[in-house]
Amino acid sequence: MKNRLKVLRAERDWSQADLAVRLDVSRQAVNAIETGKHDPSLPLVFRISRLFEMPIEEIFHDEA
Amino acid sequence: MTKPEQETAETGRDNESLKRLGLGMLGGFALLFFPSFALGFTRARMDQGGLEAADYTILGVAALIAVVIGVTVWRLWPAPSTEPEAPRVKNSRIMIWLCMGVGALIGVLLVITDDAGNAILSNGTINPVVAGVVIAVWLIFVPIATVKWLRIVDEHEVEAYNNGAFIAGHAYLFIVPAWWMATRAGWLPAQDPMIVFILVCTIWSGVWFAKRYL
């Protein structure tokens, strides 16, 4: 699943560690989501959506 | 910090995590392997009539290698990271250090009390009190610590752990019957449960490590 996490994070000048603290996950988790190695669970997707104040489909989209 | 600088810093932190893990494994190996080797070697020589001059040289070289590894690990260990961390990451690290401490204590206890001086792969007799303590730790502390740790870590780490369990479980499924058949055919010695255990744990840890850090 592709996402715009890296771009959104960069727009706010947050490091991966900053975002990880805000989402209560490890920095490795943020890195894995950004690089597409880990598809986040629905609860985490909602947390990300709330954090960036954007609808989920503007952050995540499938590769089809 | 500009974007390229931030990306370079993040790559650096990835390398730092890998370096810390690699050095930790090397240091752990040195800490556990060399005392076990020294104890086992000394006991074996004592059974054969006592230590000779050459044996002291072997023990000295082993000690020297352990010291060199220890000093190298100490000098190369990355400085503590100043980056912010989620509370669950800190708690997870505390749990891992606690479990490593308990594991090291059990290892030392087994090496000291085992009649063959070989903690993990020994099938020698063991003091019933020590056996009772180790079994209690393994059946009470380890399951509780595992459940607690799984509740602390984030979903990415749980996924890495579950992937490791899945592949290690299948490895067990393939190794045990194949070895059993090979033993019956006279190709391999009788199955040693601890060798299978270590193989399965190594595969589990390897998959966890790859999924988590690579």
PDB file of C-alpha atoms in Angstrom:
ATOM      1  CA  MET A   1       0.000   0.000   0.000  1.00  0.00           C
ATOM      2  CA  LYS A   2       1.449   3.359  -1.015  1.00  0.00           C
ATOM      3  CA  ASN A   3       1.278   6.396   1.243  1.00  0.00           C
ATOM      4  CA  ARG A   4       2.274  10.046   1.512  1.00  0.00           C
ATOM      5  CA  LEU A   5       3.584   9.799   5.031  1.00  0.00           C
ATOM      6  CA  LYS A   6       7.103  10.887   4.185  1.00  0.00           C
ATOM      7  CA  VAL A   7       5.891  13.964   2.311  1.00  0.00           C
ATOM      8  CA  LEU A   8       3.397  14.939   5.019  1.00  0.00           C
ATOM      9  CA  ARG A   9       6.047  14.478   7.678  1.00  0.00           C
ATOM     10  CA  ALA A  10       8.574  16.555   5.737  1.00  0.00           C
ATOM     11  CA  GLU A  11       5.994  19.356   5.268  1.00  0.00           C
ATOM     12  CA  ARG A  12       5.762  19.609   9.048  1.00  0.00           C
ATOM     13  CA  ASP A  13       9.540  19.302   9.453  1.00  0.00           C
ATOM     14  CA  TRP A  14       9.178  16.201  11.580  1.00  0.00           C
ATOM     15  CA  SER A  15      11.789  13.486  11.734  1.00  0.00           C
ATOM     16  CA  GLN A  16      10.770   9.826  11.719  1.00  0.00           C
ATOM     17  CA  ALA A  17      11.421   9.799  15.464  1.00  0.00           C
ATOM     18  CA  ASP A  18       9.134  12.831  15.973  1.00  0.00           C
ATOM     19  CA  LEU A  19       6.336  11.115  14.065  1.00  0.00           C
ATOM     20  CA  ALA A  20       6.966   7.838  15.914  1.00  0.00           C
ATOM     21  CA  VAL A  21       6.491   9.570  19.291  1.00  0.00           C
ATOM     22  CA  ARG A  22       3.281  11.222  18.096  1.00  0.00           C
ATOM     23  CA  LEU A  23       1.936   7.839  16.929  1.00  0.00           C
ATOM     24  CA  ASP A  24       3.310   5.918  19.924  1.00  0.00           C
ATOM     25  CA  VAL A  25       5.273   3.486  17.751  1.00  0.00           C
ATOM     26  CA  SER A  26       8.977   2.875  17.179  1.00  0.00           C
ATOM     27  CA  ARG A  27      10.985   4.794  14.583  1.00  0.00           C
ATOM     28  CA  GLN A  28      11.538   1.501  12.757  1.00  0.00           C
ATOM     29  CA  ALA A  29       7.740   1.156  12.435  1.00  0.00           C
ATOM     30  CA  VAL A  30       7.461   4.609  10.822  1.00  0.00           C
ATOM     31  CA  ASN A  31      10.321   3.754   8.478  1.00  0.00           C
ATOM     32  CA  ALA A  32       8.676   0.427   7.540  1.00  0.00           C
ATOM     33  CA  ILE A  33       5.343   2.145   6.810  1.00  0.00           C
ATOM     34  CA  GLU A  34       6.983   4.886   4.734  1.00  0.00           C
ATOM     35  CA  THR A  35       8.925   2.381   2.642  1.00  0.00           C
ATOM     36  CA  GLY A  36       5.901   0.138   2.162  1.00  0.00           C
ATOM     37  CA  LYS A  37       7.389  -2.782   4.101  1.00  0.00           C
ATOM     38  CA  HIS A  38       4.618  -2.703   6.696  1.00  0.00           C
ATOM     39  CA  ASP A  39       0.935  -2.077   6.088  1.00  0.00           C
ATOM     40  CA  PRO A  40      -0.396  -0.353   9.201  1.00  0.00           C
ATOM     41  CA  SER A  41      -3.443  -1.732  11.007  1.00  0.00           C
ATOM     42  CA  LEU A  42      -6.768   0.097  10.759  1.00  0.00           C
ATOM     43  CA  PRO A  43      -6.455   1.621  14.283  1.00  0.00           C
ATOM     44  CA  LEU A  44      -3.004   2.999  13.414  1.00  0.00           C
ATOM     45  CA  VAL A  45      -4.270   4.289  10.071  1.00  0.00           C
ATOM     46  CA  PHE A  46      -6.998   6.195  11.944  1.00  0.00           C
ATOM     47  CA  ARG A  47      -4.409   7.614  14.360  1.00  0.00           C
ATOM     48  CA  ILE A  48      -2.319   8.789  11.394  1.00  0.00           C
ATOM     49  CA  SER A  49      -5.380  10.304   9.769  1.00  0.00           C
ATOM     50  CA  ARG A  50      -6.288  12.199  12.960  1.00  0.00           C
ATOM     51  CA  LEU A  51      -2.719  13.365  13.471  1.00  0.00           C
ATOM     52  CA  PHE A  52      -2.444  14.872   9.989  1.00  0.00           C
ATOM     53  CA  GLU A  53      -6.097  15.986  10.047  1.00  0.00           C
ATOM     54  CA  MET A  54      -6.693  14.440   6.638  1.00  0.00           C
ATOM     55  CA  PRO A  55      -8.994  11.723   5.320  1.00  0.00           C
ATOM     56  CA  ILE A  56      -7.379   8.290   5.148  1.00  0.00           C
ATOM     57  CA  GLU A  57      -7.674   8.086   1.363  1.00  0.00           C
ATOM     58  CA  GLU A  58      -5.600  11.269   1.006  1.00  0.00           C
ATOM     59  CA  ILE A  59      -2.746   9.626   2.895  1.00  0.00           C
ATOM     60  CA  PHE A  60      -3.012   5.981   1.799  1.00  0.00           C
ATOM     61  CA  HIS A  61      -3.951   4.514  -1.544  1.00  0.00           C
ATOM     62  CA  ASP A  62      -3.684   1.002  -2.940  1.00  0.00           C
ATOM     63  CA  GLU A  63      -1.303   0.226  -5.761  1.00  0.00           C
ATOM     64  CA  ALA A  64      -3.951  -1.037  -8.197  1.00  0.00           C
TER      65      ALA A  64
ATOM     66  CA  MET B   1      17.313  20.605   9.436  1.00  0.00           C
ATOM     67  CA  THR B   2      16.881  20.367   5.643  1.00  0.00           C
ATOM     68  CA  LYS B   3      15.211  17.340   4.083  1.00  0.00           C
ATOM     69  CA  PRO B   4      18.444  15.723   2.753  1.00  0.00           C
ATOM     70  CA  GLU B   5      20.100  16.329   6.149  1.00  0.00           C
ATOM     71  CA  GLN B   6      17.140  14.711   7.903  1.00  0.00           C
ATOM     72  CA  GLU B   7      17.287  11.671   5.577  1.00  0.00           C
ATOM     73  CA  THR B   8      21.038  11.331   6.159  1.00  0.00           C
ATOM     74  CA  ALA B   9      20.468  11.517   9.922  1.00  0.00           C
ATOM     75  CA  GLU B  10      17.763   8.839   9.717  1.00  0.00           C
ATOM     76  CA  THR B  11      19.974   6.532   7.648  1.00  0.00           C
ATOM     77  CA  GLY B  12      22.696   7.128  10.239  1.00  0.00           C
ATOM     78  CA  ARG B  13      20.320   6.134  13.039  1.00  0.00           C
ATOM     79  CA  ASP B  14      19.390   2.946  11.122  1.00  0.00           C
ATOM     80  CA  ASN B  15      23.075   2.082  10.832  1.00  0.00           C
ATOM     81  CA  GLU B  16      23.533   2.927  14.523  1.00  0.00           C
ATOM     82  CA  SER B  17      20.730   0.533  15.519  1.00  0.00           C
ATOM     83  CA  LEU B  18      22.288  -2.231  13.423  1.00  0.00           C
ATOM     84  CA  LYS B  19      25.727  -1.473  14.837  1.00  0.00           C
ATOM     85  CA  ARG B  20      24.375  -1.582  18.390  1.00  0.00           C
ATOM     86  CA  LEU B  21      22.661  -4.925  17.720  1.00  0.00           C
ATOM     87  CA  GLY B  22      25.716  -6.438  16.041  1.00  0.00           C
ATOM     88  CA  LEU B  23      28.029  -5.298  18.819  1.00  0.00           C
ATOM     89  CA  GLY B  24      25.544  -6.482  21.455  1.00  0.00           C
ATOM     90  CA  MET B  25      25.488  -9.962  19.914  1.00  0.00           C
ATOM     91  CA  LEU B  26      29.294 -10.035  19.630  1.00  0.00           C
ATOM     92  CA  GLY B  27      29.695  -8.839  23.229  1.00  0.00           C
ATOM     93  CA  GLY B  28      27.099 -11.338  24.464  1.00  0.00           C
ATOM     94  CA  PHE B  29      28.895 -14.122  22.629  1.00  0.00           C
ATOM     95  CA  ALA B  30      32.203 -13.127  24.220  1.00  0.00           C
ATOM     96  CA  LEU B  31      30.633 -12.807  27.672  1.00  0.00           C
ATOM     97  CA  LEU B  32      28.919 -16.200  27.597  1.00  0.00           C
ATOM     98  CA  PHE B  33      31.119 -18.313  25.330  1.00  0.00           C
ATOM     99  CA  PHE B  34      34.553 -17.710  26.806  1.00  0.00           C
ATOM    100  CA  PRO B  35      33.721 -18.286  30.505  1.00  0.00           C
ATOM    101  CA  SER B  36      31.830 -21.450  29.454  1.00  0.00           C
ATOM    102  CA  PHE B  37      34.779 -22.577  27.356  1.00  0.00           C
ATOM    103  CA  ALA B  38      37.250 -21.852  30.172  1.00  0.00           C
ATOM    104  CA  LEU B  39      35.142 -23.701  32.732  1.00  0.00           C
ATOM    105  CA  GLY B  40      34.476 -26.713  30.478  1.00  0.00           C
ATOM    106  CA  PHE B  41      38.105 -26.899  29.360  1.00  0.00           C
ATOM    107  CA  THR B  42      39.444 -26.646  32.924  1.00  0.00           C
ATOM    108  CA  ARG B  43      37.034 -29.308  34.187  1.00  0.00           C
ATOM    109  CA  ALA B  44      37.923 -31.668  31.340  1.00  0.00           C
ATOM    110  CA  ARG B  45      41.655 -31.210  31.997  1.00  0.00           C
ATOM    111  CA  MET B  46      41.189 -31.668  35.755  1.00  0.00           C
ATOM    112  CA  ASP B  47      39.380 -34.959  35.062  1.00  0.00           C
ATOM    113  CA  GLN B  48      42.328 -36.021  32.931  1.00  0.00           C
ATOM    114  CA  GLY B  49      44.831 -35.358  35.714  1.00  0.00           C
ATOM    115  CA  GLY B  50      45.279 -31.584  35.955  1.00  0.00           C
ATOM    116  CA  LEU B  51      46.278 -28.530  33.977  1.00  0.00           C
ATOM    117  CA  GLU B  52      49.577 -28.409  32.122  1.00  0.00           C
ATOM    118  CA  ALA B  53      51.597 -25.422  30.951  1.00  0.00           C
ATOM    119  CA  ALA B  54      50.071 -25.580  27.443  1.00  0.00           C
ATOM    120  CA  ASP B  55      46.583 -25.533  28.958  1.00  0.00           C
ATOM    121  CA  TYR B  56      47.325 -22.254  30.761  1.00  0.00           C
ATOM    122  CA  THR B  57      48.420 -20.813  27.407  1.00  0.00           C
ATOM    123  CA  ILE B  58      45.132 -21.935  25.794  1.00  0.00           C
ATOM    124  CA  LEU B  59      43.142 -20.421  28.669  1.00  0.00           C
ATOM    125  CA  GLY B  60      45.235 -17.241  28.488  1.00  0.00           C
ATOM    126  CA  VAL B  61      44.632 -16.890  24.738  1.00  0.00           C
ATOM    127  CA  ALA B  62      40.883 -17.480  25.269  1.00  0.00           C
ATOM    128  CA  ALA B  63      40.820 -14.832  28.014  1.00  0.00           C
ATOM    129  CA  LEU B  64      42.799 -12.425  25.812  1.00  0.00           C
ATOM    130  CA  ILE B  65      40.363 -12.896  22.912  1.00  0.00           C
ATOM    131  CA  ALA B  66      37.444 -12.263  25.300  1.00  0.00           C
ATOM    132  CA  VAL B  67      39.109  -9.090  26.626  1.00  0.00           C
ATOM    133  CA  VAL B  68      39.906  -7.835  23.093  1.00  0.00           C
ATOM    134  CA  ILE B  69      36.291  -8.414  22.018  1.00  0.00           C
ATOM    135  CA  GLY B  70      35.031  -6.735  25.209  1.00  0.00           C
ATOM    136  CA  VAL B  71      37.250  -3.658  24.750  1.00  0.00           C
ATOM    137  CA  THR B  72      36.373  -3.441  21.027  1.00  0.00           C
ATOM    138  CA  VAL B  73      32.641  -3.581  21.799  1.00  0.00           C
ATOM    139  CA  TRP B  74      33.078  -0.959  24.547  1.00  0.00           C
ATOM    140  CA  ARG B  75      35.003   1.420  22.263  1.00  0.00           C
ATOM    141  CA  LEU B  76      32.752   1.030  19.209  1.00  0.00           C
ATOM    142  CA  TRP B  77      29.441   1.193  21.130  1.00  0.00           C
ATOM    143  CA  PRO B  78      27.459   4.175  19.732  1.00  0.00           C
ATOM    144  CA  ALA B  79      26.692   7.040  22.090  1.00  0.00           C
ATOM    145  CA  PRO B  80      23.151   6.968  23.516  1.00  0.00           C
ATOM    146  CA  SER B  81      20.675   8.388  21.032  1.00  0.00           C
ATOM    147  CA  THR B  82      19.119  11.742  21.851  1.00  0.00           C
ATOM    148  CA  GLU B  83      16.186  11.304  19.485  1.00  0.00           C
ATOM    149  CA  PRO B  84      12.706  11.257  21.056  1.00  0.00           C
ATOM    150  CA  GLU B  85      11.185   7.869  21.777  1.00  0.00           C
ATOM    151  CA  ALA B  86       7.648   6.650  22.395  1.00  0.00           C
ATOM    152  CA  PRO B  87       7.169   5.368  25.975  1.00  0.00           C
ATOM    153  CA  ARG B  88       6.480   1.857  24.660  1.00  0.00           C
ATOM    154  CA  VAL B  89       9.930   1.782  23.013  1.00  0.00           C
ATOM    155  CA  LYS B  90      11.612   2.621  26.337  1.00  0.00           C
ATOM    156  CA  ASN B  91       9.499   0.039  28.186  1.00  0.00           C
ATOM    157  CA  SER B  92      10.279  -2.584  25.567  1.00  0.00           C
ATOM    158  CA  ARG B  93      14.019  -1.927  25.972  1.00  0.00           C
ATOM    159  CA  ILE B  94      13.732  -2.266  29.762  1.00  0.00           C
ATOM    160  CA  MET B  95      11.925  -5.603  29.316  1.00  0.00           C
ATOM    161  CA  ILE B  96      14.578  -6.865  26.889  1.00  0.00           C
ATOM    162  CA  TRP B  97      17.424  -5.915  29.260  1.00  0.00           C
ATOM    163  CA  LEU B  98      15.572  -7.573  32.142  1.00  0.00           C
ATOM    164  CA  CYS B  99      15.091 -10.793  30.148  1.00  0.00           C
ATOM    165  CA  MET B 100      18.717 -10.733  28.965  1.00  0.00           C
ATOM    166  CA  GLY B 101      19.822 -10.341  32.593  1.00  0.00           C
ATOM    167  CA  VAL B 102      17.673 -13.287  33.704  1.00  0.00           C
ATOM    168  CA  GLY B 103      18.944 -15.320  30.718  1.00  0.00           C
ATOM    169  CA  ALA B 104      22.562 -14.546  31.560  1.00  0.00           C
ATOM    170  CA  LEU B 105      21.996 -15.502  35.220  1.00  0.00           C
ATOM    171  CA  ILE B 106      20.444 -18.827  34.179  1.00  0.00           C
ATOM    172  CA  GLY B 107      23.313 -19.425  31.739  1.00  0.00           C
ATOM    173  CA  VAL B 108      25.942 -18.824  34.425  1.00  0.00           C
ATOM    174  CA  LEU B 109      24.006 -20.977  36.926  1.00  0.00           C
ATOM    175  CA  LEU B 110      23.825 -23.849  34.423  1.00  0.00           C
ATOM    176  CA  VAL B 111      27.497 -23.611  33.483  1.00  0.00           C
ATOM    177  CA  ILE B 112      28.605 -23.547  37.123  1.00  0.00           C
ATOM    178  CA  THR B 113      26.435 -26.453  38.262  1.00  0.00           C
ATOM    179  CA  ASP B 114      26.520 -28.707  35.192  1.00  0.00           C
ATOM    180  CA  ASP B 115      28.872 -31.663  35.596  1.00  0.00           C
ATOM    181  CA  ALA B 116      30.078 -31.373  32.007  1.00  0.00           C
ATOM    182  CA  GLY B 117      30.547 -27.593  32.158  1.00  0.00           C
ATOM    183  CA  ASN B 118      28.474 -27.068  29.034  1.00  0.00           C
ATOM    184  CA  ALA B 119      25.294 -25.136  29.736  1.00  0.00           C
ATOM    185  CA  ILE B 120      22.970 -25.480  26.775  1.00  0.00           C
ATOM    186  CA  LEU B 121      24.023 -28.560  24.847  1.00  0.00           C
ATOM    187  CA  SER B 122      24.802 -30.700  27.886  1.00  0.00           C
ATOM    188  CA  ASN B 123      22.733 -33.742  28.734  1.00  0.00           C
ATOM    189  CA  GLY B 124      24.623 -34.256  31.979  1.00  0.00           C
ATOM    190  CA  THR B 125      22.954 -34.481  35.369  1.00  0.00           C
ATOM    191  CA  ILE B 126      22.056 -31.282  37.123  1.00  0.00           C
ATOM    192  CA  ASN B 127      21.366 -30.266  40.702  1.00  0.00           C
ATOM    193  CA  PRO B 128      17.579 -30.719  41.335  1.00  0.00           C
ATOM    194  CA  VAL B 129      17.352 -27.334  43.094  1.00  0.00           C
ATOM    195  CA  VAL B 130      18.953 -25.565  40.115  1.00  0.00           C
ATOM    196  CA  ALA B 131      16.726 -27.533  37.731  1.00  0.00           C
ATOM    197  CA  GLY B 132      13.651 -26.494  39.763  1.00  0.00           C
ATOM    198  CA  VAL B 133      14.646 -22.826  39.690  1.00  0.00           C
ATOM    199  CA  VAL B 134      15.341 -22.871  35.932  1.00  0.00           C
ATOM    200  CA  ILE B 135      12.094 -24.723  35.158  1.00  0.00           C
ATOM    201  CA  ALA B 136      10.110 -22.255  37.312  1.00  0.00           C
ATOM    202  CA  VAL B 137      11.736 -19.297  35.529  1.00  0.00           C
ATOM    203  CA  TRP B 138      11.083 -20.897  32.127  1.00  0.00           C
ATOM    204  CA  LEU B 139       7.455 -21.805  32.838  1.00  0.00           C
ATOM    205  CA  ILE B 140       6.400 -18.775  34.900  1.00  0.00           C
ATOM    206  CA  PHE B 141       8.686 -15.778  34.297  1.00  0.00           C
ATOM    207  CA  VAL B 142       9.279 -16.308  30.562  1.00  0.00           C
ATOM    208  CA  PRO B 143       5.584 -16.672  29.543  1.00  0.00           C
ATOM    209  CA  ILE B 144       4.577 -13.657  31.665  1.00  0.00           C
ATOM    210  CA  ALA B 145       7.471 -11.579  30.302  1.00  0.00           C
ATOM    211  CA  THR B 146       6.630 -12.640  26.722  1.00  0.00           C
ATOM    212  CA  VAL B 147       2.958 -11.655  27.043  1.00  0.00           C
ATOM    213  CA  LYS B 148       3.880  -8.368  28.736  1.00  0.00           C
ATOM    214  CA  TRP B 149       6.489  -7.584  26.079  1.00  0.00           C
ATOM    215  CA  LEU B 150       4.035  -8.382  23.264  1.00  0.00           C
ATOM    216  CA  ARG B 151       1.567  -5.925  24.808  1.00  0.00           C
ATOM    217  CA  ILE B 152       4.230  -3.221  25.064  1.00  0.00           C
ATOM    218  CA  VAL B 153       5.726  -3.347  21.561  1.00  0.00           C
ATOM    219  CA  ASP B 154       4.137  -1.764  18.498  1.00  0.00           C
ATOM    220  CA  GLU B 155       2.339  -3.634  15.730  1.00  0.00           C
ATOM    221  CA  HIS B 156       5.375  -3.602  13.425  1.00  0.00           C
ATOM    222  CA  GLU B 157       7.411  -5.517  15.990  1.00  0.00           C
ATOM    223  CA  VAL B 158       4.522  -7.901  16.702  1.00  0.00           C
ATOM    224  CA  GLU B 159       4.339  -8.599  12.966  1.00  0.00           C
ATOM    225  CA  ALA B 160       8.113  -9.287  12.858  1.00  0.00           C
ATOM    226  CA  TYR B 161       7.760 -11.590  15.884  1.00  0.00           C
ATOM    227  CA  ASN B 162       4.773 -13.414  14.357  1.00  0.00           C
ATOM    228  CA  ASN B 163       6.548 -13.849  11.011  1.00  0.00           C
ATOM    229  CA  GLY B 164       9.504 -15.328  12.866  1.00  0.00           C
ATOM    230  CA  ALA B 165       7.201 -17.673  14.798  1.00  0.00           C
ATOM    231  CA  PHE B 166       5.461 -18.769  11.601  1.00  0.00           C
ATOM    232  CA  ILE B 167       8.677 -19.593   9.745  1.00  0.00           C
ATOM    233  CA  ALA B 168      10.352 -21.145  12.818  1.00  0.00           C
ATOM    234  CA  GLY B 169       7.254 -23.285  13.419  1.00  0.00           C
ATOM    235  CA  HIS B 170       7.420 -24.589   9.868  1.00  0.00           C
ATOM    236  CA  ALA B 171      11.170 -25.171  10.194  1.00  0.00           C
ATOM    237  CA  TYR B 172      10.395 -27.336  13.254  1.00  0.00           C
ATOM    238  CA  LEU B 173       7.770 -29.171  11.230  1.00  0.00           C
ATOM    239  CA  PHE B 174      10.328 -30.022   8.551  1.00  0.00           C
ATOM    240  CA  ILE B 175      13.453 -30.614  10.682  1.00  0.00           C
ATOM    241  CA  VAL B 176      12.095 -32.977  13.341  1.00  0.00           C
ATOM    242  CA  PRO B 177      10.512 -35.700  11.170  1.00  0.00           C
ATOM    243  CA  ALA B 178      13.396 -35.568   8.649  1.00  0.00           C
ATOM    244  CA  TRP B 179      15.962 -35.991  11.437  1.00  0.00           C
ATOM    245  CA  TRP B 180      13.879 -38.761  13.009  1.00  0.00           C
ATOM    246  CA  MET B 181      13.810 -40.651   9.701  1.00  0.00           C
ATOM    247  CA  ALA B 182      17.520 -40.053   9.132  1.00  0.00           C
ATOM    248  CA  THR B 183      18.255 -41.437  12.610  1.00  0.00           C
ATOM    249  CA  ARG B 184      16.191 -44.540  11.918  1.00  0.00           C
ATOM    250  CA  ALA B 185      18.078 -45.026   8.654  1.00  0.00           C
ATOM    251  CA  GLY B 186      21.358 -44.752  10.551  1.00  0.00           C
ATOM    252  CA  TRP B 187      22.475 -41.532   8.817  1.00  0.00           C
ATOM    253  CA  LEU B 188      22.346 -39.194  11.819  1.00  0.00           C
ATOM    254  CA  PRO B 189      22.810 -39.577  15.578  1.00  0.00           C
ATOM    255  CA  ALA B 190      19.706 -39.540  17.800  1.00  0.00           C
ATOM    256  CA  GLN B 191      17.845 -36.267  17.872  1.00  0.00           C
ATOM    257  CA  ASP B 192      18.962 -33.807  20.520  1.00  0.00           C
ATOM    258  CA  PRO B 193      16.023 -31.588  21.564  1.00  0.00           C
ATOM    259  CA  MET B 194      18.318 -28.711  22.512  1.00  0.00           C
ATOM    260  CA  ILE B 195      19.930 -28.625  19.046  1.00  0.00           C
ATOM    261  CA  VAL B 196      16.456 -28.446  17.485  1.00  0.00           C
ATOM    262  CA  PHE B 197      15.487 -25.790  20.057  1.00  0.00           C
ATOM    263  CA  ILE B 198      18.528 -23.657  19.209  1.00  0.00           C
ATOM    264  CA  LEU B 199      17.927 -24.076  15.464  1.00  0.00           C
ATOM    265  CA  VAL B 200      14.288 -23.005  15.817  1.00  0.00           C
ATOM    266  CA  CYS B 201      15.217 -20.049  18.078  1.00  0.00           C
ATOM    267  CA  THR B 202      17.938 -18.947  15.638  1.00  0.00           C
ATOM    268  CA  ILE B 203      15.520 -19.006  12.694  1.00  0.00           C
ATOM    269  CA  TRP B 204      12.868 -17.163  14.747  1.00  0.00           C
ATOM    270  CA  SER B 205      15.325 -14.472  15.864  1.00  0.00           C
ATOM    271  CA  GLY B 206      16.817 -14.149  12.377  1.00  0.00           C
ATOM    272  CA  VAL B 207      13.431 -13.536  10.763  1.00  0.00           C
ATOM    273  CA  TRP B 208      12.423 -11.113  13.552  1.00  0.00           C
ATOM    274  CA  PHE B 209      15.706  -9.202  13.078  1.00  0.00           C
ATOM    275  CA  ALA B 210      15.352  -9.027   9.282  1.00  0.00           C
ATOM    276  CA  LYS B 211      11.720  -7.896   9.428  1.00  0.00           C
ATOM    277  CA  ARG B 212      12.383  -5.356  12.152  1.00  0.00           C
ATOM    278  CA  TYR B 213      15.620  -3.757  11.025  1.00  0.00           C
ATOM    279  CA  LEU B 214      16.350  -4.506   7.332  1.00  0.00           C
TER     280      LEU B 214
END
